XYZ file of C-alpha atoms in Angstrom:
588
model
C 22.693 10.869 12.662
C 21.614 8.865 15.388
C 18.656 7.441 13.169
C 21.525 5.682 10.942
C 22.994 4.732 13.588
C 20.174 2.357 15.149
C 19.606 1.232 11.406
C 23.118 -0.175 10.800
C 22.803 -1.476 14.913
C 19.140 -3.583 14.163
C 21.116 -4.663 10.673
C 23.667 -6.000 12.208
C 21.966 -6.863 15.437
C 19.265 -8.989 13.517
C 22.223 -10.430 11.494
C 24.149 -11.999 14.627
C 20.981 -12.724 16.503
C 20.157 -15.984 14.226
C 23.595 -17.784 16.026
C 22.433 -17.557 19.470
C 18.676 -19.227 19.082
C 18.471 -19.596 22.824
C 17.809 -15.503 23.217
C 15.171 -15.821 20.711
C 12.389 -16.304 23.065
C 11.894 -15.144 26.644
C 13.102 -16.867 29.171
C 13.337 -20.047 26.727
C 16.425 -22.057 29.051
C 19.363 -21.254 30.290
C 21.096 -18.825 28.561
C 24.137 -18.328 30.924
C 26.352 -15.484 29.103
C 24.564 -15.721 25.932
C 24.045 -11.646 25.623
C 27.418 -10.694 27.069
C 28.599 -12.342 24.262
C 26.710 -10.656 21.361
C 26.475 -7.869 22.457
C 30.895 -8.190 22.350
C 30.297 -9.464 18.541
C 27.900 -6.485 18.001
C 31.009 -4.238 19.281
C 33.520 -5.663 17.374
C 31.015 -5.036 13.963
C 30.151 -1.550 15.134
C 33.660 -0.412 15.934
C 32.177 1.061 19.427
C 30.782 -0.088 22.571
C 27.749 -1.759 22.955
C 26.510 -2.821 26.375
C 24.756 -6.109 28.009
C 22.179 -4.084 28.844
C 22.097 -2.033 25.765
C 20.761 -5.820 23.887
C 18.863 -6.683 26.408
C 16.602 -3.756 25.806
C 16.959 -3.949 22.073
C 15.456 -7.483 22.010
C 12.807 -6.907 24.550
C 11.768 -3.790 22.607
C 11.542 -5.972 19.503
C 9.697 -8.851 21.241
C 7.188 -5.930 22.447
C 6.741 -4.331 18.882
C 6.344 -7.498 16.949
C 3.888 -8.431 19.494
C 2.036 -4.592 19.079
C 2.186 -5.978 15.462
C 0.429 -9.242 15.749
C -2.260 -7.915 17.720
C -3.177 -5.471 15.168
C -2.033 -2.439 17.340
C 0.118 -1.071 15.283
C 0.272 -1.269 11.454
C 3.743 0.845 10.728
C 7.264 -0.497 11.990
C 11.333 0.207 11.577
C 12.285 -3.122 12.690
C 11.990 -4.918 9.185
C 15.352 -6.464 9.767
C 13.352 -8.720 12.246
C 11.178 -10.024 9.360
C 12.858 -13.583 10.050
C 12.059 -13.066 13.907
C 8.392 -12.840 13.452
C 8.510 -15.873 11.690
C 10.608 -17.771 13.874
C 8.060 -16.612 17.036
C 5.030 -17.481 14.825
C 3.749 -13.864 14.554
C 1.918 -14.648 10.792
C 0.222 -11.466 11.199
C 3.364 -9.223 11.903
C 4.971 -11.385 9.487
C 2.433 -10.220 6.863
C 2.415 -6.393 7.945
C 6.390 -6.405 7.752
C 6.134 -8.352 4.351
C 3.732 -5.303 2.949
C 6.027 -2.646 4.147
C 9.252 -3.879 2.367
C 7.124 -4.320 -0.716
C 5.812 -0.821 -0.583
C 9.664 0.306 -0.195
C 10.940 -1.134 -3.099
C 7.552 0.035 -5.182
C 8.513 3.671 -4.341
C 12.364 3.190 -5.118
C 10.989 1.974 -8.294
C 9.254 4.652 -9.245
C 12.231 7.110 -7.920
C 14.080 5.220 -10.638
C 11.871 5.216 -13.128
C 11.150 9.102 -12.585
C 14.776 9.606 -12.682
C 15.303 7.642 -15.709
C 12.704 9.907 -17.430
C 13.791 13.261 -16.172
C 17.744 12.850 -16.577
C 17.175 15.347 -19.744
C 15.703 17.711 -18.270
C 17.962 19.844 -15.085
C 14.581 21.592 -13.516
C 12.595 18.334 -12.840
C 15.774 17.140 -10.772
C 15.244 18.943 -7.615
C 11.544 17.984 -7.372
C 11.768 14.819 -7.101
C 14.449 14.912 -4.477
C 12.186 17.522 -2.899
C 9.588 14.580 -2.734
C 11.619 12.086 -1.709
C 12.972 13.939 1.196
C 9.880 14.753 2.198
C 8.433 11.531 2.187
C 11.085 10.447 4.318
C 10.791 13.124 6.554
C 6.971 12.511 6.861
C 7.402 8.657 7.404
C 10.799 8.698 10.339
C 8.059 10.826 12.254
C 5.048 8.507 11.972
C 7.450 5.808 12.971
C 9.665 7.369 15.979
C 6.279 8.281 17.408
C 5.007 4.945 17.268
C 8.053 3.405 18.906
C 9.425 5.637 21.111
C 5.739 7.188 22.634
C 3.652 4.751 23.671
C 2.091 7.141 25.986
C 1.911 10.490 24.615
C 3.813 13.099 26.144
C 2.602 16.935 26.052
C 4.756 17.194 22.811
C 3.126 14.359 21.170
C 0.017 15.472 21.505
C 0.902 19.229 20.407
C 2.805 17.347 17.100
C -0.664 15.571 16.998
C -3.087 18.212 16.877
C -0.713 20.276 14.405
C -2.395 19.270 10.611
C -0.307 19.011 7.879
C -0.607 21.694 5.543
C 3.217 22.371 4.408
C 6.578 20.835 5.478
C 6.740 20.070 9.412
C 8.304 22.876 11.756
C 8.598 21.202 15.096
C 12.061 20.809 16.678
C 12.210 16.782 15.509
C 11.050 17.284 12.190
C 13.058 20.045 11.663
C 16.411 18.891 12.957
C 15.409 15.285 10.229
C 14.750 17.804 7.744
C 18.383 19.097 8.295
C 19.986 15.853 8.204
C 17.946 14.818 5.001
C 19.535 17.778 3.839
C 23.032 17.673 4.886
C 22.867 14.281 3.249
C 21.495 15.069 -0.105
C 23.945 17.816 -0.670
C 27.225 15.855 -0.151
C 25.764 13.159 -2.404
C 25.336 16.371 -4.921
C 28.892 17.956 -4.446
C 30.356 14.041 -5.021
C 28.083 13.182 -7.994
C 29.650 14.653 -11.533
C 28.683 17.392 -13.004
C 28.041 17.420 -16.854
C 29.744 20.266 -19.484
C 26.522 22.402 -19.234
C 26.333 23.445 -15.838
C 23.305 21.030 -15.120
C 22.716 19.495 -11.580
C 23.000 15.834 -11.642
C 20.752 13.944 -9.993
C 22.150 11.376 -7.521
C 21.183 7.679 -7.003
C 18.941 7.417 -4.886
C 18.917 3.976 -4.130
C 22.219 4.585 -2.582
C 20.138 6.242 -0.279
C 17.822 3.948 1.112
C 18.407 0.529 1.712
C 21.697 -0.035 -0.477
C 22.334 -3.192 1.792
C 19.409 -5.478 0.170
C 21.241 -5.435 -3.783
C 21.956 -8.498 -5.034
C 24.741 -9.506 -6.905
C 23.109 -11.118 -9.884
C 26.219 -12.479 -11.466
C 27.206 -14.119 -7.953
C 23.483 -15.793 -7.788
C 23.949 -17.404 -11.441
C 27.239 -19.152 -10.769
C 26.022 -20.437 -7.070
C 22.710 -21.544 -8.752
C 24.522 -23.632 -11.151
C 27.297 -25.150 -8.760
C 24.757 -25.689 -6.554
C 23.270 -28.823 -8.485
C 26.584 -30.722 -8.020
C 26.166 -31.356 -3.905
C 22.747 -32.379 -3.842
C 23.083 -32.717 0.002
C 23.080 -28.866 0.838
C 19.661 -28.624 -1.196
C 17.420 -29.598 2.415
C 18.341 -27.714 5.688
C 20.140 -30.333 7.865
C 19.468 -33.097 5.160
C 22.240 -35.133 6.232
C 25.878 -35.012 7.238
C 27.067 -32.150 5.124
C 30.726 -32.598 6.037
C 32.763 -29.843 4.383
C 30.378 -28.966 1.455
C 30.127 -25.757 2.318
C 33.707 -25.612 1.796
C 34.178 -27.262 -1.104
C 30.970 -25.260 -3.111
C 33.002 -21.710 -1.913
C 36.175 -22.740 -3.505
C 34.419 -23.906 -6.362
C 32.536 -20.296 -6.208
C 35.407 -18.326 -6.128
C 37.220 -20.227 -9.038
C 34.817 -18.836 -10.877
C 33.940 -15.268 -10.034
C 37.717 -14.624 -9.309
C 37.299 -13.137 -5.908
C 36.773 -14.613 -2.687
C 33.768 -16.161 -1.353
C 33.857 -17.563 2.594
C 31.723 -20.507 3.906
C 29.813 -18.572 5.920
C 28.743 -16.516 2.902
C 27.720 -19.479 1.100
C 25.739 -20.640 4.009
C 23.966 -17.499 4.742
C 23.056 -16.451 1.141
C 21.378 -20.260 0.699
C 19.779 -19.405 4.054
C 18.292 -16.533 2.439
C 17.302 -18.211 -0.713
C 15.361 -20.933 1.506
C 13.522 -18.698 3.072
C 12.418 -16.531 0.271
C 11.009 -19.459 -1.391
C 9.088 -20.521 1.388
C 7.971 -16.445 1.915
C 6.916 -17.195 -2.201
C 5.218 -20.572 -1.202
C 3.238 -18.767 1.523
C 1.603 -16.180 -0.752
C 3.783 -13.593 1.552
C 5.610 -12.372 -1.803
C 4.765 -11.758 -5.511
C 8.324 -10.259 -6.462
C 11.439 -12.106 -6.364
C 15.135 -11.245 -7.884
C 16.298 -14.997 -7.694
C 15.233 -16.417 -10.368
C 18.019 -18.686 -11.129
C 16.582 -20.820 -8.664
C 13.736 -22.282 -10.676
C 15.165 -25.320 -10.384
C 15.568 -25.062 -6.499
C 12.192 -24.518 -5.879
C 10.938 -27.541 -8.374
C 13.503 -29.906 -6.148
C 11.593 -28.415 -2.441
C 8.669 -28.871 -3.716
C 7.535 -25.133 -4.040
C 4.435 -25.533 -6.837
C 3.343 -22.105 -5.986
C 7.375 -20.345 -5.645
C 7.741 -22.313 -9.284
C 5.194 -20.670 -10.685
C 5.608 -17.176 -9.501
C 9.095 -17.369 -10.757
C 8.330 -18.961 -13.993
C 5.826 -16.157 -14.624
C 8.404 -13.150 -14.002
C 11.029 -15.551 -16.151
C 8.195 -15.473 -19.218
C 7.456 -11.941 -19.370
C 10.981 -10.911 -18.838
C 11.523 -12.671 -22.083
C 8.904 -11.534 -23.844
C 9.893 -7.970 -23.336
C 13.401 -8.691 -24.480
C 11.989 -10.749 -27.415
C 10.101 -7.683 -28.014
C 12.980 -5.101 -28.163
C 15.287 -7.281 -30.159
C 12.427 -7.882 -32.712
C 11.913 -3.814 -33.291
C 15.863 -3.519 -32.869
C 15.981 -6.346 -36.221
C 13.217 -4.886 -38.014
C 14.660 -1.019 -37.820
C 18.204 -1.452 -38.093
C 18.613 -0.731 -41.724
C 16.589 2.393 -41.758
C 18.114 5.317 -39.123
C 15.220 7.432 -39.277
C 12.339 5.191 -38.113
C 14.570 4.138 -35.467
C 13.978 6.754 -32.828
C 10.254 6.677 -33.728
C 10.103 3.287 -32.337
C 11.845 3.997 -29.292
C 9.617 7.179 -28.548
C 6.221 5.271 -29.452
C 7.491 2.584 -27.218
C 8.722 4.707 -24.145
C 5.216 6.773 -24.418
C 3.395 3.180 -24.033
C 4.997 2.346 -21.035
C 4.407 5.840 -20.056
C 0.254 5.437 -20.699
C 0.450 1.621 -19.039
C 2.768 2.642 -15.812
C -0.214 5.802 -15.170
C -3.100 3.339 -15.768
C -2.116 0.586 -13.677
C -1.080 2.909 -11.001
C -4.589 4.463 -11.814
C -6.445 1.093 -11.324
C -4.323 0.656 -7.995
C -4.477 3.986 -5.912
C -7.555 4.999 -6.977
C -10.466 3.239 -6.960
C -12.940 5.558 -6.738
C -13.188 8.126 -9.397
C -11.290 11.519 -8.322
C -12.643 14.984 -9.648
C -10.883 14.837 -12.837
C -12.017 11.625 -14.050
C -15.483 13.038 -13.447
C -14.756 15.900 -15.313
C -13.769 13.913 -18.485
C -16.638 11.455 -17.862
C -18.649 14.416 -18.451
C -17.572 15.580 -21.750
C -19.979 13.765 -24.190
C -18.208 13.576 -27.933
C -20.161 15.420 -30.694
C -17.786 15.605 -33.310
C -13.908 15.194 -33.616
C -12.673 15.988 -29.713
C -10.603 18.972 -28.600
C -8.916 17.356 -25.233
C -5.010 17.473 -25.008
C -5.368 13.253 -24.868
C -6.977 13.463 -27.953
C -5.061 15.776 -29.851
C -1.666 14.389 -29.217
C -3.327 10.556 -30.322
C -4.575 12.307 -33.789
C -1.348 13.961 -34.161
C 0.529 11.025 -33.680
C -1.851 9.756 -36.808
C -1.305 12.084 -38.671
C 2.742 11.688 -38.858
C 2.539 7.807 -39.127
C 0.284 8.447 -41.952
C 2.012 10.741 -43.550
C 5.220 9.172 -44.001
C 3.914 6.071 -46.063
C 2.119 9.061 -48.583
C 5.489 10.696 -48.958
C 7.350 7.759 -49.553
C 4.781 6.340 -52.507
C 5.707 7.292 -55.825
C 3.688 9.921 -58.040
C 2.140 8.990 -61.529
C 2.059 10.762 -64.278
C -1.016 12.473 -63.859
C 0.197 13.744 -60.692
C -2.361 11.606 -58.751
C -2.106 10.688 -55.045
C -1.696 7.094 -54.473
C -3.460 5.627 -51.540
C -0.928 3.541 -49.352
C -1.833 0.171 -47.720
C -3.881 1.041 -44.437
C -2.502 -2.055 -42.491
C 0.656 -0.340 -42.540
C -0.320 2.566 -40.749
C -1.865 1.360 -38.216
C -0.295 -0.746 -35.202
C 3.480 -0.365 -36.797
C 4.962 -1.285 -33.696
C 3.606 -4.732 -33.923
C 5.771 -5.639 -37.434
C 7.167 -9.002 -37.155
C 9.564 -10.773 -40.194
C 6.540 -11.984 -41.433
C 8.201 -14.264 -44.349
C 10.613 -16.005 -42.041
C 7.145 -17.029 -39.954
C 5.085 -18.089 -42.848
C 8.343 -20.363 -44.398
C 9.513 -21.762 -41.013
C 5.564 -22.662 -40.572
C 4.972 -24.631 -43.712
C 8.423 -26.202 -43.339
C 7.881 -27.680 -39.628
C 5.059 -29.673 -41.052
C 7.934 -31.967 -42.336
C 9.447 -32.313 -38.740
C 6.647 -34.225 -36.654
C 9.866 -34.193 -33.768
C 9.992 -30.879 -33.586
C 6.786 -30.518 -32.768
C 6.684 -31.020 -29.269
C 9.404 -30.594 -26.617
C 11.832 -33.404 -25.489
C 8.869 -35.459 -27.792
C 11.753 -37.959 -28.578
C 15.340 -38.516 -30.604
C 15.644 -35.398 -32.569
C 18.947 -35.935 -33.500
C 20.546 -33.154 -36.247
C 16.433 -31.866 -37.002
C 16.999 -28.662 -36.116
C 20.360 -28.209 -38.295
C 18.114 -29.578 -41.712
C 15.177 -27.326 -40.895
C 17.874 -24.232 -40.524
C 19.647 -25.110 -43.484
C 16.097 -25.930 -45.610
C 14.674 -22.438 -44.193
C 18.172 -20.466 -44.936
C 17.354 -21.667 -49.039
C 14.053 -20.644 -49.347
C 14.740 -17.133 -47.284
C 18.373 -17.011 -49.219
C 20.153 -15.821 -46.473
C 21.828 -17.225 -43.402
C 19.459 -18.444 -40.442
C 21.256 -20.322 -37.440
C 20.513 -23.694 -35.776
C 20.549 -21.882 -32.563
C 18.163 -18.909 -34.546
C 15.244 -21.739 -35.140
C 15.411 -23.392 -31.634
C 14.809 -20.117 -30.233
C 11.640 -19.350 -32.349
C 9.803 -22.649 -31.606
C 10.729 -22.163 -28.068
C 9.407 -18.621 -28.508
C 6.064 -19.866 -30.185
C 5.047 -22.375 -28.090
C 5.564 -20.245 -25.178
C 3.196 -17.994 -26.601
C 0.479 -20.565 -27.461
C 0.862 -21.386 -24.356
C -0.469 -17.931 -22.646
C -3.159 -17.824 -25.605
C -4.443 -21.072 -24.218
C -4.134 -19.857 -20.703
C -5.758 -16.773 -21.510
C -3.049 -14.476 -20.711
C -2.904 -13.016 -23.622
C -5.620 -11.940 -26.155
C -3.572 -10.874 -28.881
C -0.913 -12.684 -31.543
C 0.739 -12.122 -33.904
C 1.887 -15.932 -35.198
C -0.832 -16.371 -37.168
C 0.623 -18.384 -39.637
C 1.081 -21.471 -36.952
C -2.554 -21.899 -36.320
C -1.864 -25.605 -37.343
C 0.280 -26.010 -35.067
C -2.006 -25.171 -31.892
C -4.315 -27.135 -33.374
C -1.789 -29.828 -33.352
C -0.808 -29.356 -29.774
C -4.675 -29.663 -28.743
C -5.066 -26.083 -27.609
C -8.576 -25.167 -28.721
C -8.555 -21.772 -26.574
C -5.754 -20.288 -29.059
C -6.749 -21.950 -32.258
C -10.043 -19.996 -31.205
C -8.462 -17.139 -30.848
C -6.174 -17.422 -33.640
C -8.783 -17.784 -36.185
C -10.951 -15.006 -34.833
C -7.432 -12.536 -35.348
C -7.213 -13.745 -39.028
C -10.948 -13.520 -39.480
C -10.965 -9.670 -38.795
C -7.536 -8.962 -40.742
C -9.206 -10.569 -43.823
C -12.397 -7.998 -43.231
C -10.452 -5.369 -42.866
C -8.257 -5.647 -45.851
C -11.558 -5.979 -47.815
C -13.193 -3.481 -47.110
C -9.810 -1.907 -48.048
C -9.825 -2.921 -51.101
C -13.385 -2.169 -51.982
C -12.681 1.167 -50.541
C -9.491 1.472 -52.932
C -11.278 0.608 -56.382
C -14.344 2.577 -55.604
C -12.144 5.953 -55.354
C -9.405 4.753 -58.049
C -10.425 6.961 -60.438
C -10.807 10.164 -58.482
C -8.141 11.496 -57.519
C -9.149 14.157 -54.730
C -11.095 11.205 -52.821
C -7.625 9.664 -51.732
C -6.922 12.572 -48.866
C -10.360 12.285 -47.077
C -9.788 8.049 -47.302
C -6.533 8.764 -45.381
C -8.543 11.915 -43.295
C -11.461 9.380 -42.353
C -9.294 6.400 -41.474
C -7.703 9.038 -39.066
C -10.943 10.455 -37.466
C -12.213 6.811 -37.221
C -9.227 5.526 -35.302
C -9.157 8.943 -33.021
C -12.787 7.595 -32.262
C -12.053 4.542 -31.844
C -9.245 5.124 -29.130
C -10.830 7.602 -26.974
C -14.475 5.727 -26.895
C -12.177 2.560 -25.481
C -10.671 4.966 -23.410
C -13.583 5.839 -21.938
C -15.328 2.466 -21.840
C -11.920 0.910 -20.060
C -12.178 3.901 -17.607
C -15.222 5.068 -16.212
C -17.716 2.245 -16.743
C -20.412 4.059 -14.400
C -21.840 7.273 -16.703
C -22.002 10.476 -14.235
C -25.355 12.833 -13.676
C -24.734 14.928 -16.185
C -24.233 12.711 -19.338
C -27.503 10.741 -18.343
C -29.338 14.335 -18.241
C -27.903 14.268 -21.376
C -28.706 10.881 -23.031
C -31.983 11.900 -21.903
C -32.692 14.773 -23.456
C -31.377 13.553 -26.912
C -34.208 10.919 -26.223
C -36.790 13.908 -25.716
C -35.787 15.560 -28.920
C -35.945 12.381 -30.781
């Protein structure tokens, strides 16, 4: 208990600090009655007592740890509240360590999330990750309490230091966190719902730690766009402001029908300042304010612009992504869930390697395990045999589907359509809205000049040819989307397209990277469905060739995967398979 208690005291503590700037550095001027009277605020917004000398050995404790911080000292901390303090003193280096810390925070209650997301099937996984969470938290309030409260070790310190840790703690501290944890966890449990089954729900957990830094996205879109009308709140202390602040509240709770004070307003444009100049600084790579794209183009923020416009782009290309699969499958119900469990198990395989390529760097025991395994003939491993099963039902449904001749002869199906099904796009409304743009030279580039009613006759021309109904608003949103893409090919962000059918059009913009790139795509479709069709008139007349066609194309993509599997993965070959490569040498 009293560990939340000192949280919600720095919170508010570092909250009321930024009105009295004369007690932010030691013995700066005269400060008079400066902490008599916050430390009366900070009792008024704790609902108890809090003394003059109770803040002035707050602050000077802070003062000491960011400076413990900045000298390298120390590289843990609880005093991330303070995170404008450091800056304000010039600490860069605390600044920096603070900066990591809150970013590794809000990693972890990501992946909480995202482990709760996938295990809210399943009622046994439940309890281990709160197991893991607790204990993580257990394991990181004792790192820290030692740090701050013992900076010479007592006789319990050092026993707590030579005790290893080979199970869950069992000193007096680490029990009596343990319990709280506990206590904690359990009334969130008995509040939380329980479902018809008997099942134990699993609480949020981000209700747990640090609830106080959600944002209110809704309440961040309206101020961003009132914001542009009072140009003179856009620089700190730009000019005489006058009631601004005032007016821009009442304007902001117009809109989101509930109340919004002029101190909010100031604070949370404060905030927004500052995060753009933590962006600016390299300090940050995440950011939930996006609205304010604009904001940081007007301060002058090249690199904050950028970061956001990056996390803008492939937030839309994700959603571009699930409303394309969502078009493409919503007249057939059965292929429907297929989608959704081929995409969830990619995210699953990306989330696992990028953590792989970020905690571990150097190959673990496993890894060198599979790096021995040499491949002499279709593989047995589990990561195999799930990729060849998955195959073999995506092949099998375009075989059941094809109708039978006469003769009772297997048809063979049209490989491309087994292969990368995810990737489907409407490929006729592409290859009509292509050859039609080449009549609308306006179009072509953005805000090129007077386009007038264009994109109403290209909508209504490309709703005849594709007889049915296709939106002004439907066509704007394409180009958009396609020159946004052209625009990572060129960039090199991406390596892979599937707008083939507008490799004019790059050419037309100048971007030689993706008309490269685009022609190299459409070179190795057009092999491919070659050798598919030499492959399908060879075996046309026998009809007991078809099933080891379809049985080869699976072995050679079940190959294919696990050699770039291991190629992506462990570049550097181990002892064993070189004792190997050499003796198949030898017995050459």
């Amino acid at each position: 208990m009293p560990n939340i208690i000192d949280k919600q005291l720095h919170d508010v503590l570092s909250r009321l600090l930024q009105d009295y700037p004369k007690l932010w550095h030691h013995r700066r001027g005269s400060i008079k009655d400066q902490y008599l009277k916050l430390a009366t605020k900070l009792s008024e917004k704790l609902h108890r007592p809090v003394s003059e000398k109770k803040v002035r050995t707050v602050l000077k404790n802070v003062r000491r740890h960011l400076q413990r911080l900045e000298k390298g000292l120390s590289r843990k901390t609880n005093y991330c509240a303070y995170l404008w303090y450091a800056e304000e003193l010039g600490y860069m280096r605390a600044t920096e360590t603070i900066s990591k810390i809150i970013e590794e925070k809000a990693f972890f209650e990501q992946e909480v999330a995202l482990n709760e997301e996938h295990y809210a099937s399943s009622s046994n996984s439940a309890p281990s990750i709160k197991e893991e969470f607790e204990e993580y938290m257990n394991i990181t309030e004792k790192v820290t309490l030692n740090e701050e409260h013992c900076a010479s070790p007592s006789e319990e310190c050092l026993q707590m230091m030579k005790e290893e840790y080979d199970g869950p703690p069992t000193s007096a501290q680490a029990a009596q966190i343990s319990e709280n944890r506990r206590l904690r966890a359990e009334s969130l449990l008995q509040q939380a719902p329980s479902n018809t089954e008997g099942e134990e729900v699993l609480p949020d957990i981000l209700t747990i730690h640090d609830s106080e830094e959600r944002i209110d996205k809704q309440f961040h879109d309206v101020l961003s766009r009132l914001l542009q009308d009072y140009p003179k709140l856009w620089h700190h202390r730009r000019g005489p402001i006058k009631d601004q602040y005032l007016k821009l509240a009442t304007k902001l709770s117009e809109k989101l029908h509930r109340p919004v004070s002029e101190k909010k307003v100031r604070s949370v444009l404060k905030n927004v300042r500052r995060h753009l100049q933590r962006l600016e600084k390299g300090l940050s790579r995440k950011t939930s304010y996006c609205p304010y794209l604009w904001y940081a183009k007007e301060l002058g923020y090249m690199r904050a612009t950028e970061t956001i416009s990056k996390i803008i782009e492939e937030k839309e290309f994700i959603e571009q992504e699930v409303a394309l699969n969502e078009e493409h499958y919503a007249s057939s119900s059965n292929s429907a869930p297929s989608i959704k469990e081929e995409f969830e198990e990619y995210m699953d395989i990306t989330e696992e390697v990028t953590l792989n390529e970020k905690h571990y760097a150097s190959p673990s025991e496993e890894c060198l395990q599979m790096m021995k395994e040499e491949y002499d003939g279709p593989s047995t491993s589990a990561q195999a045999a799930q990729i060849r099963e998955n195959r073999r039902l995506r092949a099998e449904s375009p075989f059941q589907e094809a109708p039978s001749n006469t003769e009772e002869e297997d048809i063979l199906p049209d490989v491309l359509t087994i292969h990368d099904s995810e990737e489907r796009i409407d490929k006729q409304f592409h290859d009509v809205l292509s050859r039609l743009l080449q009549d609308y030279p306006k179009l072509w580039h953005h805000r090129r000049g007077p386009i007038k009613d264009q994109y109403l006759k290209l909508a209504k021309k490309l709703s005849e040819k594709l007889h049915r109904p296709v939106s002004e608003k439907k066509v704007r949103t394409v180009l958009k989307n396609v020159r946004r893409h052209l625009q990572r090919l060129e960039k090199g962000l991406s390596r892979k397209t599937r707008y083939c059918a507008y490799l004019w059009y790059a050419e037309e913009l100048g971007y030689m990277r993706a008309t490269e790139t685009i022609s190299k795509i459409i070179e190795e479709k057009e092999f491919i469905e070659q050798e598919v069709a030499l492959n399908g008139e060879h075996y046309a007349s026998s009809s007991n060739s078809a099933p080891s066609i379809k049985e080869e194309f699976e072995e050679f993509m079940d190959i294919t995967e696990e050699v770039a599997l291991n190629e992506e993965h462990y570049a550097n070959p181990s002892e064993e398979c070189l004792q190997m490569m050499k003796a198949a040498q030898r017995c050459k």
